[in-house]
Coordinates of C-alpha atoms and ligand atoms in Angstrom, one line a residue:
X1 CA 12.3 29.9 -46.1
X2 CA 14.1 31.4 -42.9
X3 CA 14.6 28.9 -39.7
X4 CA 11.8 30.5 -37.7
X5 CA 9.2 30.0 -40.6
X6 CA 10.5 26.4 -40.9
X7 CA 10.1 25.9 -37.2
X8 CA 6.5 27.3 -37.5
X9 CA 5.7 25.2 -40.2
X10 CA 6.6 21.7 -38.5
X11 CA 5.3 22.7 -35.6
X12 CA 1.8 23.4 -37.1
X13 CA 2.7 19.8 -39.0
X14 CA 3.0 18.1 -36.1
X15 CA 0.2 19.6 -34.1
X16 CA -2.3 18.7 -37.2
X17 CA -1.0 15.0 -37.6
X18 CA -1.0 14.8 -33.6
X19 CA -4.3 16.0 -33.4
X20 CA -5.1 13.4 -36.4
X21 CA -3.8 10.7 -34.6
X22 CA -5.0 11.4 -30.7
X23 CA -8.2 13.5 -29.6
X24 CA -7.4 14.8 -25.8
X25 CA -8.6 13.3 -22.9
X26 CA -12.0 11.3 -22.6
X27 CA -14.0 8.9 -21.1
X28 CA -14.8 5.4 -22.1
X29 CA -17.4 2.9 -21.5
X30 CA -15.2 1.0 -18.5
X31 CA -16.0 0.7 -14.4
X32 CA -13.5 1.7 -12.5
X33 CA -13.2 4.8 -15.4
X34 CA -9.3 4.8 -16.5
X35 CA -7.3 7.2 -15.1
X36 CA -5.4 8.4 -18.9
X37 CA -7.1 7.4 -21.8
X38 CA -5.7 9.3 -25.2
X39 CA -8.0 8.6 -27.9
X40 CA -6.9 8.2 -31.5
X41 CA -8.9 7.8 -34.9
X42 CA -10.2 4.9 -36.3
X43 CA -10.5 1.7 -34.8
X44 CA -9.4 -2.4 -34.7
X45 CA -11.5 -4.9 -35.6
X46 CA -11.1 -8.0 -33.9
X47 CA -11.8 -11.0 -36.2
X48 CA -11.6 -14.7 -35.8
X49 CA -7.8 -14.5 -37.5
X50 CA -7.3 -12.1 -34.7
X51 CA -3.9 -14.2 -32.2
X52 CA -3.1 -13.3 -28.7
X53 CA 0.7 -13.4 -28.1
X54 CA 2.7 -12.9 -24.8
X55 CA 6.1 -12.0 -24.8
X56 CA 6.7 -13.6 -21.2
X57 CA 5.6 -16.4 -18.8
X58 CA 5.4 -14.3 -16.4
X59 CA 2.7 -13.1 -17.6
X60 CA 0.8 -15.7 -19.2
X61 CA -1.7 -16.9 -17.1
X62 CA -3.9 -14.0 -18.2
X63 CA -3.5 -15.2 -22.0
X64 CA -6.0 -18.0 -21.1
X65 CA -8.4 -15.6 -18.7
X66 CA -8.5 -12.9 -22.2
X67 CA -9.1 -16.2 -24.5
X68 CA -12.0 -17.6 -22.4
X69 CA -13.3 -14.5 -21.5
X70 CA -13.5 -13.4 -25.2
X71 CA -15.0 -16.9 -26.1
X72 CA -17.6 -16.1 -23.7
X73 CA -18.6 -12.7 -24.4
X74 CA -18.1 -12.5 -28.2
X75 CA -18.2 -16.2 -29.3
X76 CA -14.9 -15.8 -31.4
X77 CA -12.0 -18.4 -30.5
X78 CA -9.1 -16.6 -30.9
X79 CA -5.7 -18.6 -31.4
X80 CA -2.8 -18.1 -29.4
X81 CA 0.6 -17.6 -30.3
X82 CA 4.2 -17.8 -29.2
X83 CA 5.7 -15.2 -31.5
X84 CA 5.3 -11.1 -30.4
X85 CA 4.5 -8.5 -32.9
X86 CA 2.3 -10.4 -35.1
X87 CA -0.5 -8.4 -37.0
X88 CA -3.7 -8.1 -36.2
X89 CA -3.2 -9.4 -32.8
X90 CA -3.5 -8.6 -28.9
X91 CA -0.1 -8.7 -27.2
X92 CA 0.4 -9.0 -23.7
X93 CA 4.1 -7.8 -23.0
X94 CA 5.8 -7.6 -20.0
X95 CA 7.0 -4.0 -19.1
X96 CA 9.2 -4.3 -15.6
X97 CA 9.1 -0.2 -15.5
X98 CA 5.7 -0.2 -14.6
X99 CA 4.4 -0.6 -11.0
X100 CA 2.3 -3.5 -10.0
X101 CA -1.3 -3.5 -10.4
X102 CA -0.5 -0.2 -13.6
X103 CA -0.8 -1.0 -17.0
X104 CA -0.9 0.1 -20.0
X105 CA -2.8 -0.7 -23.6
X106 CA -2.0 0.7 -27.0
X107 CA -4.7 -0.1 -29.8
X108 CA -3.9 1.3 -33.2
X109 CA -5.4 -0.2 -36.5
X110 CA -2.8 -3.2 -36.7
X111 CA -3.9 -4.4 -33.2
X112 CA -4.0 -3.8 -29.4
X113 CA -0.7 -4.3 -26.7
X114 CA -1.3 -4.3 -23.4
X115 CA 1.7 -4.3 -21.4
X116 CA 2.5 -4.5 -17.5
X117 CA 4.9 -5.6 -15.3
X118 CA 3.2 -8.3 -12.9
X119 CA 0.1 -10.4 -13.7
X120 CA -2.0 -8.0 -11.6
X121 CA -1.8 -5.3 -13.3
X122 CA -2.0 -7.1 -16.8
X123 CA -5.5 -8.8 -15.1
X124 CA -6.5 -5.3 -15.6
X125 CA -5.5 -4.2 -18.6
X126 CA -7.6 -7.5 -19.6
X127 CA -10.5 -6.5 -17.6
X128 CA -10.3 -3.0 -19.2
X129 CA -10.4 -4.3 -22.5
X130 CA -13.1 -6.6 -21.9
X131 CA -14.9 -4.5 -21.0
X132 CA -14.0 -2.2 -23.7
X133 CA -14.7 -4.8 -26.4
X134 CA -18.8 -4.5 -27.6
X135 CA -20.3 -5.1 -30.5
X136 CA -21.2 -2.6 -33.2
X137 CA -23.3 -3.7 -36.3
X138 CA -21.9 -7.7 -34.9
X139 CA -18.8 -6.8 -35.1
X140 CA -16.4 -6.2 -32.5
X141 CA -14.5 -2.9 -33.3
X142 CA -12.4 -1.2 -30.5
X143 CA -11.5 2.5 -30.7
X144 CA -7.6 3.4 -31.2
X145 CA -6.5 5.0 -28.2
X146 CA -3.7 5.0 -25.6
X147 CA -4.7 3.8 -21.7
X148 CA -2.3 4.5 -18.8
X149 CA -3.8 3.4 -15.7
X150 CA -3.4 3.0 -12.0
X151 CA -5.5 2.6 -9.2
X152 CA -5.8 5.9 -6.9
X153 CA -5.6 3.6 -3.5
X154 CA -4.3 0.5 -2.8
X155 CA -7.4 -0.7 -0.9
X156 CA -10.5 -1.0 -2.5
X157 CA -12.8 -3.2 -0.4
X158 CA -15.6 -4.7 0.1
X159 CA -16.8 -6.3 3.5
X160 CA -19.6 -9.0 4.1
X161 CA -21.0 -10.2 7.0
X162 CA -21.7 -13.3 7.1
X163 CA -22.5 -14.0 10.9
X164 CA -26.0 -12.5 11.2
X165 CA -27.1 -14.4 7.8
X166 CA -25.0 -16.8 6.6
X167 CA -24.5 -16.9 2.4
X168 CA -22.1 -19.4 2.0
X169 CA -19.2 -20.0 -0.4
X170 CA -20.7 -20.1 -4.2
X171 CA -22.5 -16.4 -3.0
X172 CA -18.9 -14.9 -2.4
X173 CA -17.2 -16.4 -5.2
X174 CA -20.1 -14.7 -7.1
X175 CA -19.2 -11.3 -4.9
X176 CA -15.5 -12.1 -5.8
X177 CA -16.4 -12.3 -9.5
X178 CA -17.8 -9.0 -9.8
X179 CA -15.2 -7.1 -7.4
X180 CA -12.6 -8.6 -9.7
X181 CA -14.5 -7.1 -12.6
X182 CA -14.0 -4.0 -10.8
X183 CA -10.6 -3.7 -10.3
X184 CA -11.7 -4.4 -6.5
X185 CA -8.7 -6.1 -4.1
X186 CA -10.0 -6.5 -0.7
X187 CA -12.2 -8.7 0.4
X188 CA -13.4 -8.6 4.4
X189 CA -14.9 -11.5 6.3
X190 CA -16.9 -10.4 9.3
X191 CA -16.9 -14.1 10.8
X192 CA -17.8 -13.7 13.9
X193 CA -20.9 -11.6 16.1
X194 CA -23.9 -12.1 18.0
X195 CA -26.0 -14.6 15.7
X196 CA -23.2 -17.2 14.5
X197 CA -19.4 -17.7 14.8
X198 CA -18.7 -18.8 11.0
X199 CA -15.5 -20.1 10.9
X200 CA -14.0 -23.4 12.0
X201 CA -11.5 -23.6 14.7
X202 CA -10.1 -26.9 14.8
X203 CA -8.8 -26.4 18.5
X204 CA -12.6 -25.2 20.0
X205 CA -14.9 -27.5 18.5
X206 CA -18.0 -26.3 20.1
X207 CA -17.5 -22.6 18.1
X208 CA -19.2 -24.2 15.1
X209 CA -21.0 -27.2 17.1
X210 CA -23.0 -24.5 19.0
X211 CA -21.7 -21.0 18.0
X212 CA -22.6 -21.4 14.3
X213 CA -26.3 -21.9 15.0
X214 CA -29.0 -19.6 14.3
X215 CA -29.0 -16.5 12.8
X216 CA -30.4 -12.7 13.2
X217 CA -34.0 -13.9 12.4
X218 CA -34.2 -17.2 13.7
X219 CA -32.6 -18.5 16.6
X220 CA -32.7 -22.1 15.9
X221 CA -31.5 -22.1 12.0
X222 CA -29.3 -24.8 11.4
X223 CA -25.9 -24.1 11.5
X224 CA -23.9 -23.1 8.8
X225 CA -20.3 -22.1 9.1
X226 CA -17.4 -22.1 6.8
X227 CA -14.9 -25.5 7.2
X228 CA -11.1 -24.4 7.0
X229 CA -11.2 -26.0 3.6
X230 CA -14.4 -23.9 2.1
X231 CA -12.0 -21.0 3.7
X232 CA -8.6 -21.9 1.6
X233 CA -11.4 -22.5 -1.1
X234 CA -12.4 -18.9 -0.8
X235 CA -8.9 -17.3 -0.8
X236 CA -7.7 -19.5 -3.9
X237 CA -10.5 -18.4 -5.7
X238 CA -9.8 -14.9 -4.6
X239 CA -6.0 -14.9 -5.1
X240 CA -7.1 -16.1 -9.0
X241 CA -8.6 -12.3 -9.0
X242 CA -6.1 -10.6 -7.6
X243 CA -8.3 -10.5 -4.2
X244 CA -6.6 -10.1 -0.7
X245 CA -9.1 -12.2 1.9
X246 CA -9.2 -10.4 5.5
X247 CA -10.4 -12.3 8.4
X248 CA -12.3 -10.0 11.0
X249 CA -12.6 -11.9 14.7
X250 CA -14.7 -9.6 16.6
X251 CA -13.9 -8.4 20.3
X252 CA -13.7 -7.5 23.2
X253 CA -17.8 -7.2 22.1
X254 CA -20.1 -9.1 19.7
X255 CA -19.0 -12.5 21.2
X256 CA -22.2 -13.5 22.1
X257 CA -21.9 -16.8 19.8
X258 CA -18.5 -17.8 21.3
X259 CA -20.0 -16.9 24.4
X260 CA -22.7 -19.6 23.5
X261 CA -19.9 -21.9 23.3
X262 CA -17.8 -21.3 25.8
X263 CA -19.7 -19.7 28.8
X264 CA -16.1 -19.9 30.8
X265 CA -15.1 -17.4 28.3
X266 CA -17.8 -14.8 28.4
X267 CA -17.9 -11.4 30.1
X268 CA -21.8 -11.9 30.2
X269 CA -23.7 -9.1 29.3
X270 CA -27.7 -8.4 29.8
X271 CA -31.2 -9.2 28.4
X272 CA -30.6 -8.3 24.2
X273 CA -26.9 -8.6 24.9
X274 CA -26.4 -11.9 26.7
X275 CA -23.1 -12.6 26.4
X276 CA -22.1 -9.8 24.3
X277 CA -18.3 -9.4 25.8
X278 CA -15.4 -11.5 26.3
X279 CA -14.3 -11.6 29.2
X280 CA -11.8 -9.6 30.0
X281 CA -10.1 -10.3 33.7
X282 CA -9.2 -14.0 33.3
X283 CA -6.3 -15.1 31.2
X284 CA -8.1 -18.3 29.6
X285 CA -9.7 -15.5 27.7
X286 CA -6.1 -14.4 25.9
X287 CA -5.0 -18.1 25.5
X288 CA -8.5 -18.7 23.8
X289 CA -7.7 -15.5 21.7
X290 CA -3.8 -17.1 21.1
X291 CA -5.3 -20.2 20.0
X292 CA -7.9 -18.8 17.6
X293 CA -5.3 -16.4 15.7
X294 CA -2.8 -18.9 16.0
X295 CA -5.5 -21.3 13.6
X296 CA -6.6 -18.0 11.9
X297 CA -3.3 -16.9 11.1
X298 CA -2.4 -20.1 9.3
X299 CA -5.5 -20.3 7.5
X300 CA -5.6 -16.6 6.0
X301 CA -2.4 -15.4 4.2
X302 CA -3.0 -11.9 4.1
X303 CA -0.8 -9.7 6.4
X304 CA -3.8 -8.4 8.4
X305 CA -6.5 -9.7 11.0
X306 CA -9.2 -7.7 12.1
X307 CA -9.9 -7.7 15.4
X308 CA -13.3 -5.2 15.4
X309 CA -12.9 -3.6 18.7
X310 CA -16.5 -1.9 17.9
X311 CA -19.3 -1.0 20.3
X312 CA -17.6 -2.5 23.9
X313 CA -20.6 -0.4 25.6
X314 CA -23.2 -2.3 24.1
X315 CA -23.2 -5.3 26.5
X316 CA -20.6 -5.2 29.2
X317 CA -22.8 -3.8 32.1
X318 CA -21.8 -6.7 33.7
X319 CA -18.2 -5.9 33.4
X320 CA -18.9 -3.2 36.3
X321 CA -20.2 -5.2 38.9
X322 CA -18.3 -8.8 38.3
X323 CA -16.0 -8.8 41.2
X324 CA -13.3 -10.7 39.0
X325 CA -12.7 -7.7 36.6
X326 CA -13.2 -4.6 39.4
X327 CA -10.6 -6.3 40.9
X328 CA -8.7 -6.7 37.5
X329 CA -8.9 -2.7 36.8
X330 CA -7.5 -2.3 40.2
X331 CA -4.7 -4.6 40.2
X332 CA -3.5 -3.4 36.5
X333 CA -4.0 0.3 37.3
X334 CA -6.5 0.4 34.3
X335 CA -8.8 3.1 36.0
X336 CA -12.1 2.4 35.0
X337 CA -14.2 -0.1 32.5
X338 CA -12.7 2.1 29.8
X339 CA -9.6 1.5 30.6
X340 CA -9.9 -1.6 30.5
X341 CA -11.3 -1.9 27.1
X342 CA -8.0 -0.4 26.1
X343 CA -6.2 -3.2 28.0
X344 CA -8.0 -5.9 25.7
X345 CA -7.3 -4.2 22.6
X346 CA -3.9 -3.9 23.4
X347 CA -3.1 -7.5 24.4
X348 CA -5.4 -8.5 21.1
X349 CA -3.0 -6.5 19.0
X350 CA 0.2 -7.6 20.8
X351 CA -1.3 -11.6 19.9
X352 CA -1.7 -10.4 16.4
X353 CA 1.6 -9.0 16.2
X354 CA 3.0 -12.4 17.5
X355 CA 1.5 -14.0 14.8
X356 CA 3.6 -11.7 12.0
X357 CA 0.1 -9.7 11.2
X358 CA -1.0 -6.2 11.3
X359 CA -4.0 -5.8 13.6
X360 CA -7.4 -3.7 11.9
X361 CA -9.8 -2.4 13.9
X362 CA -12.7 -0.7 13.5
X363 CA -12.1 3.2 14.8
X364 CA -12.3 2.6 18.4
X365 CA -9.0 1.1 18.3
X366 CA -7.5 4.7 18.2
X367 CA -7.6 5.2 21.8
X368 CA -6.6 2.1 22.9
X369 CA -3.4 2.9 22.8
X370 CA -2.0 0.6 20.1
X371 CA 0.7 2.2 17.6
X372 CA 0.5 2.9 14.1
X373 CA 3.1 0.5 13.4
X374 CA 0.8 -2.1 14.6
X375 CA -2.3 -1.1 14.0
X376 CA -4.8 0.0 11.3
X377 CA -7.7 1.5 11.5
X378 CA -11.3 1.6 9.6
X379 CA -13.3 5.0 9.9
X380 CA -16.6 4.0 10.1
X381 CA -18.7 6.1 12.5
X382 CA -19.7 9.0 9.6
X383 CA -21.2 11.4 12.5
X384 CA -17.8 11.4 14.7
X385 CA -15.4 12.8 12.1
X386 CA -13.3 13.4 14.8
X387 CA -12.3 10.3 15.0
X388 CA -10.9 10.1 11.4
X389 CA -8.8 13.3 11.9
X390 CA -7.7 12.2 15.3
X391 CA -6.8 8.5 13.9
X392 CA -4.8 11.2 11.1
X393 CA -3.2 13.0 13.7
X394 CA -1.7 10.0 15.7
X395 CA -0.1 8.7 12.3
X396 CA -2.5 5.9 11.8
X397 CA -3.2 4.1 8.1
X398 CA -6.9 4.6 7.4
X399 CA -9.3 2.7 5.6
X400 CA -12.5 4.7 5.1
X401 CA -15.8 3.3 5.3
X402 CA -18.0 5.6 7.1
X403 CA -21.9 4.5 7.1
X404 CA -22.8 7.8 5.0
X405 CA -22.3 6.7 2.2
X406 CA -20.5 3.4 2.3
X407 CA -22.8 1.5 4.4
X408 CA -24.7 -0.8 2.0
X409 CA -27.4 -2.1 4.7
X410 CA -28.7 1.3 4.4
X411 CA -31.3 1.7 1.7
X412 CA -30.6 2.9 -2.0
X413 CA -34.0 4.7 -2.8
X414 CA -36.4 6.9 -0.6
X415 CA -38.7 4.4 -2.0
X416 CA -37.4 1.6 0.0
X417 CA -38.6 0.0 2.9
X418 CA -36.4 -2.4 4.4
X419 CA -33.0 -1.4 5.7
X420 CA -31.2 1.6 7.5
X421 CA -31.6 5.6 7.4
X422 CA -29.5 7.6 9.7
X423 CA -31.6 11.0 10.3
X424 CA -33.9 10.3 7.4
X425 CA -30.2 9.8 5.3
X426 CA -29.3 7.0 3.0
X427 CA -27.0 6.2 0.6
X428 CA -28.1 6.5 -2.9
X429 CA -25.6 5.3 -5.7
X430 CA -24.9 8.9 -6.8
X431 CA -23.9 9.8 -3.2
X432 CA -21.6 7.0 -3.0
X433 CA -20.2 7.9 -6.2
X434 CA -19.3 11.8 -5.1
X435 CA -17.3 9.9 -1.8
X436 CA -14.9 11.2 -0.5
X437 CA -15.6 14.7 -1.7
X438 CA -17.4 16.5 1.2
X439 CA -14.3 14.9 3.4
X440 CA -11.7 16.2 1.1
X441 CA -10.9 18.8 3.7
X442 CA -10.5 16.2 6.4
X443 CA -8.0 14.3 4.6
X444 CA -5.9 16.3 2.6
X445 CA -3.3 17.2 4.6
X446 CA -2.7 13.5 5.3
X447 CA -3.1 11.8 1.8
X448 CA -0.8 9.2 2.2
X449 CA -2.4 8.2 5.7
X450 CA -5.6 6.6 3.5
X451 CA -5.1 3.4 2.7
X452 CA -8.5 3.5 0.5
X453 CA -12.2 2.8 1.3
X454 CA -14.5 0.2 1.7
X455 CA -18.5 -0.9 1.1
X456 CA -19.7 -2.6 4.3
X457 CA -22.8 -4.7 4.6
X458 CA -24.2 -5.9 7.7
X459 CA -26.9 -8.2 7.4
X460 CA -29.1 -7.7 10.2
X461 CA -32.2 -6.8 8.0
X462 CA -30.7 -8.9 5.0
X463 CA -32.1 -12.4 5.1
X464 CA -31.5 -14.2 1.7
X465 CA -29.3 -13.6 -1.8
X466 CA -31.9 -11.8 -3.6
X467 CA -31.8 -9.2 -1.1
X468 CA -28.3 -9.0 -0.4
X469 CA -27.5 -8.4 -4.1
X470 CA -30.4 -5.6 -4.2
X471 CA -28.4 -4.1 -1.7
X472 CA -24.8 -4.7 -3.1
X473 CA -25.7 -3.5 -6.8
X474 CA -25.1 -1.4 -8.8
X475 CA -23.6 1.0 -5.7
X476 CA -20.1 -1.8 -6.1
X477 CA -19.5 -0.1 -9.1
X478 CA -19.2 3.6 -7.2
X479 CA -17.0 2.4 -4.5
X480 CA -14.7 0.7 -7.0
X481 CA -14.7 4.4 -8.9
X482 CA -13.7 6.2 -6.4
X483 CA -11.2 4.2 -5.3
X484 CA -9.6 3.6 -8.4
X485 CA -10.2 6.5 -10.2
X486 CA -8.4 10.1 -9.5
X487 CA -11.1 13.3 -8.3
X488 CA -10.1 15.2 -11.1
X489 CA -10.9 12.3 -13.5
X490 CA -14.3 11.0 -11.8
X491 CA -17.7 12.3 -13.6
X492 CA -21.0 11.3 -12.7
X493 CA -22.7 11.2 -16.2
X494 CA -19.9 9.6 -17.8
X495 CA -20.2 7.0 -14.8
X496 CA -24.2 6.9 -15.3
X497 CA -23.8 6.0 -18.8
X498 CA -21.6 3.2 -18.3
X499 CA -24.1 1.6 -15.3
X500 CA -26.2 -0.1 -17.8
X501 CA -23.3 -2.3 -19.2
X502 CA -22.8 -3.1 -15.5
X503 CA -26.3 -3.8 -14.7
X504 CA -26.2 -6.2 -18.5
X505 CA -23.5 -8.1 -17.0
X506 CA -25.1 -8.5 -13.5
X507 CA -28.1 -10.0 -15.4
X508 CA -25.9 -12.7 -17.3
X509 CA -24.2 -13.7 -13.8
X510 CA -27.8 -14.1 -12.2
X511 CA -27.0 -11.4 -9.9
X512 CA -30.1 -9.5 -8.6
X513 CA -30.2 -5.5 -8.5
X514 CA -31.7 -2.5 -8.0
X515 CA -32.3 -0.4 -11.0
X516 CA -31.7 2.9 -10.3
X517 CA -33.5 3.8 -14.2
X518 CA -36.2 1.6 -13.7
X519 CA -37.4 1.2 -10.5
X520 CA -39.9 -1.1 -11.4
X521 CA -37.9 -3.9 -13.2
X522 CA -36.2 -4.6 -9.8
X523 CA -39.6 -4.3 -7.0
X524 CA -37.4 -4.5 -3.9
X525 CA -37.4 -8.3 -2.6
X526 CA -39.4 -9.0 0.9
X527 CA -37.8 -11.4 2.5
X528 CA -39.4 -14.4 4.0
X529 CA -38.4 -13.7 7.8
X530 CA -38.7 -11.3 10.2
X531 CA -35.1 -9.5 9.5
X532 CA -37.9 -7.2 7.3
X533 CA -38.3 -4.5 9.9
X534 CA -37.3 -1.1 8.9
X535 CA -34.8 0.5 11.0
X536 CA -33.1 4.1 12.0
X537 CA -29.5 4.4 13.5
Ligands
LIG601 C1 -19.9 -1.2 13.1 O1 -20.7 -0.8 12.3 N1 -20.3 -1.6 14.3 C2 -18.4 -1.2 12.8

């Protein structure tokens, strides 16, 4: 046999055994979908003499989250164990090459090793295999395969808001359950807007006292806020999941319930918008501001506070008649109301900055005349793509969370009543899924602008928890996809198939849905108030 026939030979040896071994490129049953899954044949079997091992402690918290989390889907107590590389065992190893929140899992027929290099990234490689792990014929089999993973963007958020209805604590650790479950890492408070400042602010007593009452359907509801200790709750809870909590106080507009309680504060505003505005000409406004981010900026950890910056016109007619603040404009050069709407933004970032955070704001921000290196911005108005490019243009960061399709006030169904339409649009789950696709053209030049994306919910028409979750689910489980999953790896029937494992673990939380297969399992929930309107724009 001659060299060249020798070479042939091993390599149609090695192309049969590889093909043996691994299939190409597939799909599993997993929400956010890995982004390189190899499969092999044959599977594991995980038994009760199945160990866990970890081959660092800097790992090892997640040794206890795998144990109880297999205890409580599968019933079997696995043991764990010091030493690496036993058989027929899961081993968590530390691998410092790989980047934070990547990991990596290996199952062949001796056993499964995950590996990663922080405890974030081997969360999900545990969340991954939970999820992988069902049983077959009651026993719990996994497929051999290789997974490489990595999220696609760094931000994959969620945003509640919690000022028009209030849901309290144990409804966003729920939330913060499932967005962990989803590889999800961002979670934004709206605290503050018209019907209820939420958030305690040990300096300005009355924001709670009087701020925190009511709510968008009822005026006099009883007051419910979050103390400073339900909020250090919240981010410990969220930190455990890998879940960065954002603060968003909202100005120089929606201020009406600090308004409430502190009339010397407010730039007034007229019959629905009574005290929309801050008030912008008189510098006890910006030391309130200073004190409230001084608090808020202790309380929340995260690098960031949102300052909203969203919808100024609403409710400052007054600003153009108060002598105070014509005078103001003139004195400061600021030209017009406008310009002066820029003026607050800017001094609101400036007191962010002072703090050691990065201001957010929602996509008005961009003309304000803030810097990239200070500010961030969230794309939100859909129908004014403009403003994403612009925001592209001037070198901003960008998280995207335009209304169509990440808007989860807006209904799910054409069959639905209650909740927003834009132009007879709404966002149905397979339309979030196929985001960002018809913006691809937008954004591609600027990749590396877009921090990630975001599902908001406002809760104007959202009265109660059963609602709120009809809204929320099972469209969470898009968002996270296309956040975390690569375009060229995302597939819609692969992700259909895998939304009834979703919608089974929803039910064993208690979590209310909509079924997008069975519309009449899950009759859309009427709320008890008036909040059930249905409403365009
Ligand atoms: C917004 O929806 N007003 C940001």
């Amino acid at each position: 046999m001659n060299n060249k026939t020798l070479a042939t030979l091993f390599t149609v040896l090695c192309s049969f055994l590889f093909a043996n071994t691994f299939a190409q490129q597939t799909h599993i049953n997993v929400i956010p979908q890995p982004n390189n899954i190899i499969q092999g044949k044959d599977h594991f079997i995980i038994n009760p003499k199945t160990v866990i091992t970890c081959s660092s402690e800097q790992i090892s918290k997640n040794v206890s989250i795998l144990s109880s989390s297999l205890k409580e889907n599968t019933g079997l107590e696995l043991k764990t164990k010091k030493n690496a590389g036993a058989k027929n065992s899961i081993h968590l190893k530390l691998n410092p090459v790989l980047k934070p929140e990547a990991y990596h899992i290996t199952i062949d027929k001796k056993g499964i090793v995950c590996e990663a290099s922080s405890n974030v990234g081997m969360f999900y490689a545990v969340q991954t295999l939970l999820q992988s792990i069902k049983p077959t014929d009651g026993k719990y089999a996994i497929n051999c395969m290789i997974i490489e993973d990595s999220p696609q963007y760094q931000w994959r958020g969620f945003m509640l808001d919690d000022s028009r209805h209030f849901f309290g604590k144990e409804v966003v650790k729920q939330i913060l359950d499932v967005m962990a479950y989803l590889k999800m890492n961002r979670f934004h408070m709206h605290l503050t807007d018209e019907n209820g400042w939420r958030v305690e602010i040990k300096k300005y007593p009355k924001l709670t006292e009087i701020g925190a009452e009511g709510n968008w359907s009822d005026r006099n509801a009883p007051r419910k806020f979050y103390t400073q200790d339900d909020i250090r709750e919240i981010i410990a809870y969220a930190a455990e999941r890998h879940i960065m909590v954002i603060p968003e106080i909202d100005m120089p507009g929606h201020a009406s319930a600090a308004s409430r309680a502190y009339p010397e504060i407010s730039g007034g505003g007229t019959g629905r918008w009574e005290g929309f505005t801050f008030h912008p000409a008189k510098e006890t406004t910006y030391q309130f501001i200073d004190d409230v981010m001084t608090e808020i900026a202790t309380l929340f950890p995260a690098p960031y506070i949102h300052i909203g910056g969203d919808e100024v016109h609403y409710g400052n007619k007054v600003w153009f008649t108060d002598p105070l603040i014509q005078q103001f404009i003139k004195d400061n050069n600021l030209k017009n109301e406008i310009g002066l709407e820029h003026y607050f933004v800017r001094r609101a970032c400036d007191i962010v900055n002072s703090k050691g955070k990065t201001m957010i704001g929602w996509d008005e921000i961009i003309a304000s005349g803030v810097t990239p290196d200070k500010a961030i911005t969230m794309w939100w108005r859909h129908d004014k793509p403009k403003q994403l490019t612009t925001a592209l243009n001037k070198g901003f960061s960008i998280i995207m969370t335009p209304r169509i399709p990440c808007y989860f006030d807006f209904v799910q169904d054409s069959t639905q009543q209650i909740g927003r339409r834009w132009g007879g649009k709404f966002n149905p789950i397979n339309e979030v899924y196929t985001f960002p696709d018809d913006i691809n053209s937008l954004i591609k030049n600027n990749q590396s602008q877009i921090m990630g994306m975001q599902a908001s919910t406002w809760t104007e028409r959202i009265a109660d928890t059963k609602r709120l979750y009809y809204m929320i689910f099972p469209r969470l489980a898009a968002i996270a996809e296309d956040a975390w999953t690569n375009q060229t790896r995302k597939d819609y029937s692969s992700f259909e198939n895998n939304i009834p494992d979703f919608l089974k673990y929803l039910d064993k939380k208690g979590i209310n849905y909509f079924n997008p297969f069975d519309k009449k399992t899950t009759p859309e929930p009427w709320g008890p108030t008036k909040a059930d309107v249905i409403a365009e724009g």
